[in-house]
Each structure stands twice: as C-alpha cells, then as structure tokens.
Amino acid sequence: MKGFIFMICKITYIAFDGTEFSDAAKCKEYEEKQLTEKEVFLEREAKTVGENLWCKYFPDISPQNVKLKSGQELHWLEKEIPEIILKSDIHPSLEMIKRDILSLSEKSGTRLLEKLNFEEIRKQCQ
C-alpha cells in the first residue's frame, strides 16, 4: 500500500505595496484605504503648495486664508495659478510654476503636476 500525499494549496493576495493577504476582499479593502489616504495627502499638499507659491510671488501680501472642504484643494490650486501668473509683478511662466511645484513639494510634486489640468490653466492665462 502506497502512502498518501497531502498537498495544501495556499493563495496569497499581494497589495501594490507588497503587503500580503490570504483574503481577496481584505486585500482590496486595504488597497482602497491606501489610495484614499494618498489622495487626501495630495489634496493637502496642493493647498500648501498654493500658499507657498502665493508667498513667493506676492511677498507683501499674506496668502488668503481659504477654508476649503476636503477634495477642493486641487481645483483651488488650478484657479490660483492663473492669478499668480497674471497678477504677480514677476509674471512667471507656466514652466516656472511647474518647476516651483516640483521644488515646493518634493514628495508629491510629480503627482501634483499629473493631476493639475494645465490645458485649462493655460486657457485662463490668456
């Protein structure tokens, strides 16, 4: 009589950051939570960058103390950039503003540039 061989098949679900789960639903829930946290961080970063741009190009005027609801920050920054370009004494180019965004936001500057609608910003600057 031959012995029996028992095998166990184990499925592992791996989230985008390498975290492992044995359950697909928990893996999906974890990834969604991580994405939400990244988006919230990016929105906050957009407001901070906007305030810093304002301070750079309007040093004599303190930034407007704007109360924004969560999720409005990127849209607000898109509205602030044309204001800065058109009303600042320096009249920075859109390329200068992009470089400033990268330098003011070392962690997420590239993601901010990807999220901002520069075609719309360009139209508002004309």
XYZ file of N, CA and C in Angstrom:
378
model
N 0.844 -1.162 0.000
C 0.000 0.000 0.000
C 0.894 1.229 0.000
N 0.578 2.098 -0.911
C 1.358 3.328 -1.009
C 0.782 4.362 -0.053
N 1.662 5.255 0.421
C 1.220 6.334 1.319
C 0.520 7.447 0.547
N -0.270 8.152 1.239
C -0.965 9.286 0.633
C -0.137 10.549 0.778
N -0.189 11.345 -0.243
C 0.491 12.637 -0.201
C -0.592 13.708 -0.129
N -0.496 14.508 0.878
C -1.454 15.609 1.022
C -0.757 16.909 0.689
N -1.372 17.647 -0.180
C -0.825 18.960 -0.524
C -1.830 20.019 -0.111
N -1.283 21.096 0.303
C -2.124 22.238 0.637
C -1.804 23.344 -0.348
N -2.827 23.868 -0.928
C -2.669 24.987 -1.856
C -3.028 26.260 -1.094
N -2.106 27.179 -1.062
C -2.335 28.428 -0.344
C -2.279 29.577 -1.346
N -3.340 30.360 -1.391
C -3.389 31.513 -2.282
C -3.062 32.755 -1.467
N -2.152 33.528 -1.982
C -1.765 34.770 -1.328
C -2.077 35.931 -2.257
N -2.756 36.919 -1.727
C -3.066 38.141 -2.472
C -2.078 39.205 -2.009
N -1.463 39.857 -2.961
C -0.430 40.840 -2.631
C -0.892 42.222 -3.085
N -0.951 43.150 -2.128
C -1.336 44.534 -2.433
C -0.196 45.217 -3.179
N -0.486 46.381 -3.777
C 0.506 47.091 -4.585
C 1.764 47.462 -3.813
N 1.677 47.545 -2.487
C 2.866 47.895 -1.698
C 3.586 46.671 -1.136
N 3.131 45.479 -1.531
C 3.792 44.253 -1.106
C 3.156 43.579 0.102
N 2.181 44.195 0.732
C 1.504 43.606 1.881
C 0.710 42.391 1.414
N 0.856 41.280 2.148
C 0.222 40.022 1.751
C -1.052 39.759 2.542
N -2.031 39.168 1.859
C -3.313 38.823 2.458
C -3.721 37.440 1.984
N -4.473 36.729 2.824
C -4.998 35.423 2.416
C -6.418 35.559 1.877
N -6.971 36.753 1.978
C -8.344 37.009 1.554
C -8.367 38.142 0.525
N -8.998 37.902 -0.618
C -9.034 38.898 -1.696
C -9.773 40.165 -1.270
N -10.867 40.008 -0.535
C -11.653 41.170 -0.117
C -10.855 42.073 0.818
N -10.107 41.467 1.738
C -9.291 42.270 2.659
C -8.171 42.987 1.918
N -7.605 42.336 0.931
C -6.549 42.949 0.120
C -7.108 44.159 -0.629
N -8.280 43.989 -1.228
C -8.908 45.084 -1.972
C -9.256 46.244 -1.041
N -9.806 45.927 0.114
C -10.165 46.961 1.100
C -8.920 47.738 1.539
N -7.832 47.029 1.779
C -6.570 47.655 2.180
C -6.062 48.602 1.090
N -6.070 48.137 -0.150
C -5.595 48.979 -1.259
C -6.454 50.227 -1.416
N -7.763 50.080 -1.298
C -8.654 51.240 -1.418
C -8.386 52.254 -0.313
N -8.147 51.765 0.895
C -7.842 52.662 2.015
C -6.528 53.399 1.760
N -5.530 52.675 1.267
C -4.238 53.302 0.982
C -4.378 54.373 -0.093
N -5.141 54.097 -1.141
C -5.344 55.078 -2.208
C -6.061 56.311 -1.685
N -7.066 56.110 -0.846
C -7.797 57.234 -0.268
C -6.867 58.101 0.560
N -6.010 57.492 1.369
C -5.068 58.251 2.191
C -4.089 59.033 1.321
N -3.654 58.444 0.208
C -2.741 59.147 -0.698
C -3.422 60.343 -1.346
N -4.692 60.184 -1.718
C -5.432 61.285 -2.332
C -5.637 62.426 -1.339
N -5.950 62.092 -0.091
C -6.122 63.118 0.939
C -4.808 63.866 1.135
N -3.695 63.144 1.183
C -2.386 63.782 1.326
C -2.116 64.706 0.144
N -2.433 64.255 -1.060
C -2.187 65.052 -2.261
C -3.023 66.335 -2.244
N -4.259 66.245 -1.800
C -5.112 67.435 -1.702
C -4.520 68.440 -0.714
N -4.093 67.957 0.440
C -3.478 68.859 1.432
C -2.205 69.483 0.883
N -1.444 68.686 0.183
C -0.194 69.167 -0.415
C -0.476 70.255 -1.450
N -1.559 70.109 -2.204
C -1.930 71.116 -3.206
C -2.196 72.459 -2.539
N -2.873 72.451 -1.403
C -3.162 73.702 -0.691
C -1.869 74.327 -0.169
N -0.998 73.521 0.405
C 0.273 74.029 0.921
C 1.117 74.618 -0.197
N 1.199 73.917 -1.319
C 1.967 74.412 -2.468
C 1.374 75.726 -2.969
N 0.048 75.808 -3.052
C -0.604 77.040 -3.491
C -0.278 78.212 -2.583
N -0.321 77.974 -1.283
C 0.015 79.034 -0.330
C 1.476 79.454 -0.470
N 2.360 78.489 -0.662
C 3.786 78.805 -0.820
C 4.066 79.542 -2.129
N 3.369 79.171 -3.194
C 3.507 79.909 -4.457
C 3.058 81.354 -4.263
N 1.950 81.526 -3.573
C 1.421 82.867 -3.313
C 2.459 83.698 -2.552
N 3.045 83.103 -1.514
C 4.063 83.817 -0.722
C 5.286 84.168 -1.567
N 5.659 83.295 -2.477
C 6.832 83.548 -3.313
C 6.585 84.709 -4.274
N 5.439 84.740 -4.900
C 5.182 85.734 -5.939
C 4.473 86.994 -5.432
N 3.926 86.922 -4.232
C 3.318 88.103 -3.607
C 3.847 88.217 -2.178
N 5.139 88.516 -2.009
C 5.732 88.503 -0.670
C 5.127 89.536 0.285
N 4.544 90.592 -0.246
C 3.974 91.634 0.609
C 2.531 91.357 1.013
N 1.948 90.340 0.428
C 0.548 90.011 0.716
C 0.504 88.604 1.299
N -0.073 88.481 2.479
C -0.164 87.143 3.060
C -1.183 86.325 2.267
N -0.972 85.015 2.206
C -1.894 84.189 1.418
C -3.305 84.276 1.988
N -4.244 84.160 1.100
C -5.642 84.201 1.525
C -5.905 83.004 2.423
N -6.494 83.278 3.560
C -6.805 82.194 4.483
C -8.098 81.534 4.022
N -7.971 80.621 3.118
C -9.122 79.989 2.484
C -9.494 78.722 3.240
N -10.756 78.603 3.549
C -11.271 77.380 4.164
C -11.836 76.527 3.036
N -11.232 75.390 2.826
C -11.664 74.510 1.742
C -12.211 73.212 2.306
N -13.240 72.708 1.671
C -13.720 71.377 2.011
C -12.752 70.370 1.411
N -12.662 69.222 2.037
C -11.787 68.180 1.519
C -12.178 67.843 0.087
N -11.198 67.731 -0.766
C -11.433 67.405 -2.159
C -11.456 68.615 -3.076
N -11.385 69.820 -2.517
C -11.419 71.036 -3.328
C -10.031 71.618 -3.585
N -9.025 71.101 -2.927
C -7.711 71.728 -2.941
C -7.067 71.769 -4.320
N -7.142 70.678 -5.077
C -6.548 70.671 -6.423
C -7.249 71.674 -7.331
N -8.564 71.720 -7.242
C -9.334 72.677 -8.045
C -8.955 74.107 -7.651
N -8.803 74.347 -6.360
C -8.402 75.670 -5.867
C -7.036 76.059 -6.427
N -6.076 75.119 -6.401
C -4.736 75.401 -6.920
C -4.797 75.725 -8.411
N -5.642 75.015 -9.154
C -5.805 75.310 -10.587
C -6.317 76.732 -10.815
N -7.097 77.252 -9.891
C -7.605 78.630 -10.007
C -6.562 79.650 -9.540
N -5.708 79.267 -8.603
C -4.695 80.177 -8.069
C -3.544 80.406 -9.047
N -3.160 79.389 -9.783
C -2.005 79.508 -10.684
C -2.197 80.623 -11.710
N -3.332 80.718 -12.411
C -3.505 81.844 -13.346
C -3.474 83.203 -12.640
N -4.032 83.266 -11.430
C -3.992 84.514 -10.660
C -2.549 84.939 -10.417
N -1.724 83.990 -10.042
C -0.312 84.282 -9.778
C 0.382 84.729 -11.060
N 0.162 84.004 -12.136
C 0.828 84.327 -13.406
C 0.408 85.711 -13.908
N -0.868 86.026 -13.827
C -1.376 87.272 -14.400
C -1.179 88.496 -13.505
N -1.191 88.308 -12.194
C -1.179 89.465 -11.296
C 0.148 89.726 -10.595
N 1.053 88.769 -10.631
C 2.345 88.966 -9.978
C 3.197 89.939 -10.783
N 4.013 90.729 -10.090
C 4.944 91.640 -10.771
C 5.965 90.874 -11.603
N 6.251 89.658 -11.195
C 7.257 88.834 -11.883
C 6.680 88.214 -13.159
N 5.390 87.967 -13.198
C 4.723 87.282 -14.315
C 5.452 85.981 -14.679
N 5.476 85.032 -13.745
C 6.171 83.775 -14.035
C 5.494 83.015 -15.169
N 6.288 82.274 -15.901
C 5.723 81.431 -16.961
C 5.116 80.179 -16.327
N 4.319 79.490 -17.093
C 3.739 78.241 -16.617
C 4.841 77.228 -16.309
N 5.897 77.250 -17.100
C 7.029 76.342 -16.847
C 7.714 76.673 -15.523
N 7.830 77.961 -15.208
C 8.404 78.352 -13.910
C 7.537 77.839 -12.769
N 6.230 77.959 -12.932
C 5.301 77.482 -11.903
C 5.445 75.971 -11.728
N 5.559 75.244 -12.820
C 5.738 73.788 -12.735
C 7.014 73.444 -11.977
N 8.102 74.141 -12.268
C 9.361 73.900 -11.544
C 9.196 74.228 -10.062
N 8.480 75.312 -9.781
C 8.231 75.675 -8.380
C 7.436 74.593 -7.666
N 6.433 74.049 -8.324
C 5.630 72.990 -7.712
C 6.517 71.796 -7.377
N 7.397 71.434 -8.296
C 8.305 70.311 -8.039
C 9.230 70.601 -6.866
N 9.727 71.828 -6.765
C 10.656 72.142 -5.679
C 9.933 72.346 -4.345
N 8.699 72.822 -4.376
C 7.948 73.045 -3.138
C 7.343 71.762 -2.585
N 7.196 70.770 -3.410
C 6.594 69.512 -2.986
C 7.479 68.356 -3.418
N 8.528 68.123 -2.659
C 9.497 67.085 -3.025
C 8.866 65.694 -3.072
N 7.936 65.419 -2.167
C 7.356 64.078 -2.099
C 6.308 63.816 -3.173
N 5.517 64.834 -3.501
C 4.406 64.570 -4.420
C 4.278 65.596 -5.536
N 5.333 66.326 -5.820
C 5.288 67.328 -6.884
C 4.941 66.747 -8.236
N 5.524 65.616 -8.566
C 5.251 64.977 -9.853
C 3.785 64.564 -9.942
N 3.250 64.005 -8.864
C 1.832 63.613 -8.866
C 0.927 64.827 -8.978
N 1.309 65.936 -8.336
C 0.515 67.160 -8.467
C 0.491 67.624 -9.917
N 1.646 67.604 -10.556
C 1.708 68.028 -11.959
C 0.834 67.141 -12.842
N 0.786 65.854 -12.529
C -0.049 64.930 -13.307
C -1.533 65.202 -13.100
N -1.912 65.610 -11.906
C -3.324 65.807 -11.570
C -3.868 67.158 -12.031
N -3.009 68.180 -12.085
C -3.477 69.516 -12.458
C -3.796 69.582 -13.947
N -4.852 70.286 -14.287
C -5.288 70.434 -15.674
C -4.599 71.663 -16.276
N -3.403 71.464 -16.816
C -2.627 72.591 -17.326
C -3.199 73.166 -18.614
N -3.981 72.401 -19.325
C -4.637 72.943 -20.520
C -5.638 74.022 -20.100
N -6.400 73.732 -19.072
C -7.366 74.712 -18.552
C -6.642 75.910 -17.933
N -5.576 75.669 -17.220
C -4.791 76.758 -16.619
C -4.244 77.661 -17.719
N -3.727 77.051 -18.769
C -3.176 77.819 -19.902
C -4.258 78.722 -20.520
N -5.464 78.189 -20.675
C -6.576 78.977 -21.236
C -6.906 80.170 -20.341
N -6.887 79.964 -19.042
C -7.213 81.036 -18.107
C -6.146 82.125 -18.086
N -4.956 81.793 -18.524
C -3.854 82.759 -18.521
C -3.847 83.643 -19.764
N -4.675 83.362 -20.725
C -4.685 84.144 -21.971
C -5.593 85.345 -21.872
